[in-house]
């Protein structure tokens, strides 16, 4: 093993589908090509959005695809203490403020929160906690999408703990990527705009920052993102080869090397042929016809 550590971090909101398989395979290929470690993290911090049984179904499908993590999966539902102490530190350093603004308060201000909360404190309701971003600009070089420069004021002061209880994805992801020692985050370009907020949190919390590589996001023939909830293009764990071949081909692996009849050997051949320079440098990718 080298110092490289990658991860796949699905939310349990449905079965593994073509789009998430591309992210899983992309992160796995980068880690294995670097002779590094590959981890899986189940992002189950948003109980209202979770679909019962989907974490197990995703793990079963990864197993059917021979995508085996090097450690048991980390469940974010077990990590509340770590997120609490991160929030505590942000509070002590004056980086966050309680916010009672409702959706309609925000809508009246263009949907973006800038500066202090204007809604009066309400002792009967828990507030959300937001990070004050001011005029911070985050620049980073994405491994595929090139140089990125994002003023955080575009998204405004963002939530790290929601009024209804759960910690927000941005905080949980930043804390866990650092805690798991991730050296490169490989995921879909639909999360490109989250990266500056996560880098900002890592800097405020003095955590080590990974590198980032954002893969194109799979869309259907109408240009719509394939969402897990649509249930389209779910990977069939009894017959994962056709969709694995299509996903690997979309990551630039020549079709000619994707002939193996077992997931494990298919992956072995794919990693031998993997060339990061062949990854498509786009933000969207039309889902291919799943030919065997
Ligand atoms: N859990 C997120 C999702 O399934 C991905 C998070 C990440 O890769 O950072 O969309």
Coordinates of C-alpha atoms and ligand atoms in Angstrom, one line a residue:
X1 CA 0.0 0.0 0.0
X2 CA 1.2 3.5 -0.7
X3 CA 0.1 6.7 1.0
X4 CA -2.9 7.2 -1.4
X5 CA -6.3 6.8 0.2
X6 CA -9.5 7.2 -1.8
X7 CA -13.2 6.6 -1.0
X8 CA -16.7 6.1 -2.3
X9 CA -19.3 7.8 -0.1
X10 CA -22.9 6.9 -1.2
X11 CA -26.0 8.3 0.5
X12 CA -28.5 5.5 1.2
X13 CA -31.2 7.0 -0.8
X14 CA -31.8 4.2 -3.3
X15 CA -30.0 1.4 -5.1
X16 CA -26.6 1.8 -6.8
X17 CA -27.3 3.1 -10.3
X18 CA -25.1 3.8 -13.3
X19 CA -24.1 7.3 -12.2
X20 CA -23.0 6.2 -8.7
X21 CA -21.2 3.1 -10.2
X22 CA -19.1 5.5 -12.3
X23 CA -18.1 7.4 -9.1
X24 CA -17.4 4.1 -7.3
X25 CA -15.3 2.7 -10.2
X26 CA -13.5 6.0 -10.8
X27 CA -12.4 6.3 -7.1
X28 CA -11.6 2.6 -7.0
X29 CA -9.4 2.8 -10.2
X30 CA -7.5 5.8 -9.0
X31 CA -6.8 4.1 -5.6
X32 CA -5.8 0.7 -7.1
X33 CA -3.7 2.3 -9.9
X34 CA -1.8 4.1 -7.1
X35 CA -1.6 0.9 -5.1
X36 CA -3.4 2.7 -2.4
X37 CA -6.3 2.1 0.0
X38 CA -10.0 2.4 -1.0
X39 CA -12.7 3.0 1.6
X40 CA -16.5 3.1 1.6
X41 CA -18.4 5.5 3.7
X42 CA -22.2 5.3 4.1
X43 CA -23.5 8.9 4.4
X44 CA -26.6 8.2 6.5
X45 CA -26.9 11.4 8.4
X46 CA -30.2 12.6 6.8
X47 CA -32.8 10.2 8.2
X48 CA -35.8 11.8 6.3
X49 CA -34.1 11.1 3.0
X50 CA -32.8 7.6 3.8
X51 CA -34.5 4.7 2.0
X52 CA -34.7 1.7 4.4
X53 CA -32.5 -1.2 3.2
X54 CA -30.6 0.8 0.6
X55 CA -27.3 1.0 2.5
X56 CA -27.2 -2.8 2.6
X57 CA -28.4 -3.0 -1.0
X58 CA -25.6 -0.6 -2.2
X59 CA -23.0 -2.7 -0.2
X60 CA -24.3 -5.9 -1.7
X61 CA -24.1 -4.5 -5.2
X62 CA -20.5 -3.2 -4.7
X63 CA -19.6 -6.7 -3.5
X64 CA -21.3 -8.2 -6.6
X65 CA -19.1 -5.9 -8.7
X66 CA -16.0 -7.1 -6.7
X67 CA -15.5 -3.6 -5.4
X68 CA -14.2 -4.6 -1.9
X69 CA -13.2 -1.8 0.5
X70 CA -10.0 -2.3 2.5
X71 CA -11.8 -1.6 5.8
X72 CA -15.3 -2.1 7.0
X73 CA -17.6 0.7 5.8
X74 CA -17.8 3.8 8.0
X75 CA -21.4 4.9 8.8
X76 CA -21.9 8.6 9.4
X77 CA -24.8 7.8 11.8
X78 CA -22.1 6.7 14.2
X79 CA -20.1 9.9 14.0
X80 CA -22.3 12.5 15.8
X81 CA -19.6 13.1 18.5
X82 CA -17.0 14.0 16.0
X83 CA -19.3 16.4 14.2
X84 CA -20.4 17.9 17.5
X85 CA -16.8 18.6 18.6
X86 CA -16.1 20.2 15.2
X87 CA -19.2 22.4 15.6
X88 CA -18.1 23.3 19.1
X89 CA -14.7 24.4 17.9
X90 CA -16.3 26.5 15.2
X91 CA -18.5 28.1 17.9
X92 CA -15.5 28.8 20.2
X93 CA -13.7 30.5 17.3
X94 CA -16.7 32.6 16.4
X95 CA -17.0 31.1 12.9
X96 CA -20.6 30.1 13.2
X97 CA -23.8 31.8 14.3
X98 CA -27.3 30.5 15.2
X99 CA -29.9 31.2 12.5
X100 CA -33.7 31.2 12.8
X101 CA -34.3 32.3 9.2
X102 CA -37.1 30.3 7.6
X103 CA -37.1 29.4 3.9
X104 CA -39.4 32.3 3.2
X105 CA -37.1 34.7 5.1
X106 CA -34.2 33.5 2.9
X107 CA -36.3 33.7 -0.3
X108 CA -37.0 37.3 0.4
X109 CA -33.2 37.8 0.4
X110 CA -32.6 36.0 -2.9
X111 CA -32.3 32.6 -1.3
X112 CA -28.7 33.3 -0.1
X113 CA -27.8 34.1 3.5
X114 CA -25.1 36.9 3.9
X115 CA -24.0 38.2 7.2
X116 CA -25.9 38.0 10.5
X117 CA -29.3 36.4 10.9
X118 CA -32.1 39.0 10.7
X119 CA -34.8 36.8 12.2
X120 CA -35.2 37.3 16.0
X121 CA -34.0 34.5 18.2
X122 CA -36.9 32.1 19.1
X123 CA -36.4 30.4 22.4
X124 CA -39.0 27.8 21.5
X125 CA -37.2 26.6 18.3
X126 CA -33.7 25.1 17.8
X127 CA -31.7 27.3 15.4
X128 CA -29.7 26.1 12.4
X129 CA -25.9 26.9 12.7
X130 CA -24.3 28.7 9.8
X131 CA -20.7 29.4 8.9
X132 CA -20.0 33.1 8.2
X133 CA -18.2 33.2 4.8
X134 CA -17.7 36.9 4.3
X135 CA -15.7 37.5 1.1
X136 CA -13.6 34.3 1.2
X137 CA -12.6 33.0 -2.2
X138 CA -11.4 29.3 -2.4
X139 CA -9.2 28.3 -5.3
X140 CA -8.1 24.7 -6.0
X141 CA -6.9 22.7 -8.9
X142 CA -9.3 19.9 -9.7
X143 CA -7.6 16.7 -11.1
X144 CA -10.0 16.7 -14.1
X145 CA -11.9 20.0 -14.3
X146 CA -8.8 22.2 -13.9
X147 CA -8.3 25.4 -11.9
X148 CA -11.4 26.3 -9.8
X149 CA -12.0 29.7 -8.2
X150 CA -15.2 30.0 -6.1
X151 CA -16.2 33.0 -4.0
X152 CA -18.1 31.5 -1.1
X153 CA -20.5 34.4 -1.1
X154 CA -22.2 32.8 -4.2
X155 CA -23.8 30.2 -1.8
X156 CA -23.7 32.5 1.2
X157 CA -23.4 31.6 4.9
X158 CA -24.0 27.9 4.8
X159 CA -25.6 25.5 7.2
X160 CA -23.4 23.1 9.2
X161 CA -26.2 21.9 11.5
X162 CA -29.8 22.0 10.5
X163 CA -32.6 23.4 12.6
X164 CA -34.3 20.0 12.5
X165 CA -31.3 18.3 14.0
X166 CA -29.0 16.6 11.5
X167 CA -25.5 17.8 10.9
X168 CA -25.1 19.0 7.3
X169 CA -23.4 17.1 4.6
X170 CA -20.7 19.7 4.2
X171 CA -19.5 19.4 7.8
X172 CA -19.8 15.6 8.0
X173 CA -18.0 15.1 4.7
X174 CA -15.1 17.5 5.6
X175 CA -14.7 16.0 9.1
X176 CA -14.8 12.4 7.8
X177 CA -12.5 12.9 4.8
X178 CA -9.9 14.2 7.2
X179 CA -10.6 11.5 9.9
X180 CA -10.3 8.7 7.3
X181 CA -7.0 10.1 5.9
X182 CA -8.4 10.6 2.4
X183 CA -5.7 11.9 0.1
X184 CA -7.9 12.3 -3.0
X185 CA -11.7 12.7 -3.3
X186 CA -13.0 11.3 -6.6
X187 CA -16.7 12.0 -7.1
X188 CA -19.3 13.4 -9.5
X189 CA -19.1 16.9 -10.8
X190 CA -22.5 17.6 -9.3
X191 CA -20.6 18.0 -6.1
X192 CA -18.0 20.5 -7.5
X193 CA -19.8 23.4 -5.9
X194 CA -19.7 21.7 -2.5
X195 CA -15.9 21.3 -2.6
X196 CA -15.1 25.0 -1.8
X197 CA -17.3 24.9 1.3
X198 CA -15.6 21.7 2.5
X199 CA -12.1 23.1 1.9
X200 CA -13.2 26.2 3.8
X201 CA -14.3 24.1 6.8
X202 CA -11.1 22.0 6.7
X203 CA -9.1 25.2 6.9
X204 CA -11.2 26.6 9.8
X205 CA -10.8 23.3 11.6
X206 CA -7.1 22.9 10.6
X207 CA -7.7 19.5 9.0
X208 CA -5.6 18.1 6.3
X209 CA -7.0 18.8 2.8
X210 CA -7.3 16.1 0.2
X211 CA -6.9 16.6 -3.6
X212 CA -10.1 16.6 -5.6
X213 CA -11.1 15.0 -8.9
X214 CA -14.6 15.5 -10.2
X215 CA -15.9 13.0 -12.8
X216 CA -18.6 13.9 -15.3
X217 CA -22.1 13.2 -14.1
X218 CA -24.2 10.7 -16.0
X219 CA -27.3 12.2 -17.6
X220 CA -30.1 10.6 -19.6
X221 CA -30.9 11.3 -23.2
X222 CA -32.9 14.4 -22.1
X223 CA -29.9 15.8 -20.2
X224 CA -31.4 15.0 -16.8
X225 CA -29.1 13.8 -14.0
X226 CA -29.8 10.1 -13.2
X227 CA -31.0 10.3 -9.7
X228 CA -31.2 7.2 -7.5
X229 CA -34.8 8.0 -6.8
X230 CA -35.7 7.7 -10.4
X231 CA -34.8 4.0 -10.1
X232 CA -33.4 4.1 -13.6
X233 CA -30.4 2.1 -14.6
X234 CA -30.0 0.4 -11.2
X235 CA -27.1 -2.0 -11.3
X236 CA -28.4 -5.6 -11.2
X237 CA -26.2 -7.4 -8.6
X238 CA -27.1 -10.8 -10.3
X239 CA -25.7 -9.6 -13.6
X240 CA -23.5 -6.5 -13.0
X241 CA -21.1 -7.1 -16.0
X242 CA -23.0 -5.1 -18.7
X243 CA -23.3 -2.0 -16.6
X244 CA -19.8 -2.4 -15.3
X245 CA -18.4 -2.5 -18.8
X246 CA -20.4 0.6 -19.8
X247 CA -19.3 2.5 -16.7
X248 CA -15.6 1.5 -17.2
X249 CA -15.8 2.5 -20.9
X250 CA -17.2 5.9 -19.9
X251 CA -14.1 6.3 -17.7
X252 CA -11.9 5.9 -20.9
X253 CA -11.1 2.2 -20.6
X254 CA -11.0 0.8 -24.2
X255 CA -13.9 -1.6 -24.8
X256 CA -11.4 -4.2 -26.2
X257 CA -10.0 -4.9 -22.7
X258 CA -13.4 -5.2 -21.1
X259 CA -14.1 -8.8 -22.2
X260 CA -13.6 -10.7 -19.0
X261 CA -16.6 -12.8 -17.8
X262 CA -16.1 -12.2 -14.0
X263 CA -16.2 -8.9 -12.2
X264 CA -12.9 -9.5 -10.4
X265 CA -11.0 -10.2 -13.7
X266 CA -12.8 -7.3 -15.4
X267 CA -11.6 -5.0 -12.7
X268 CA -8.0 -6.4 -12.9
X269 CA -7.9 -5.8 -16.7
X270 CA -9.5 -2.4 -16.3
X271 CA -7.0 -1.2 -13.8
X272 CA -4.1 -2.4 -16.0
X273 CA -5.5 -0.3 -18.9
X274 CA -6.5 2.7 -16.8
X275 CA -5.1 6.0 -18.0
X276 CA -6.1 9.1 -16.1
X277 CA -5.4 11.1 -19.2
X278 CA -8.3 9.3 -20.9
X279 CA -10.9 10.4 -18.4
X280 CA -13.5 12.6 -20.1
X281 CA -12.8 16.2 -19.2
X282 CA -16.5 17.2 -19.2
X283 CA -19.0 17.8 -16.5
X284 CA -21.7 15.6 -18.0
X285 CA -21.8 12.3 -19.7
X286 CA -24.7 10.9 -21.5
X287 CA -25.6 7.4 -20.3
X288 CA -24.5 4.9 -22.9
X289 CA -26.7 2.1 -24.3
X290 CA -25.9 -0.8 -22.1
X291 CA -24.6 -3.3 -24.7
X292 CA -23.0 -6.5 -23.5
Ligands
LIG1 N1 -23.1 11.1 -0.3 C1 -23.0 11.9 -1.5 C2 -23.9 11.4 -2.6 O1 -24.2 10.2 -2.6 C3 -21.6 11.9 -2.1 C4 -20.7 12.6 -1.2 C5 -19.2 12.6 -1.7 O2 -18.8 11.8 -2.5 O3 -18.6 13.5 -1.2 O4 -24.3 12.2 -3.5

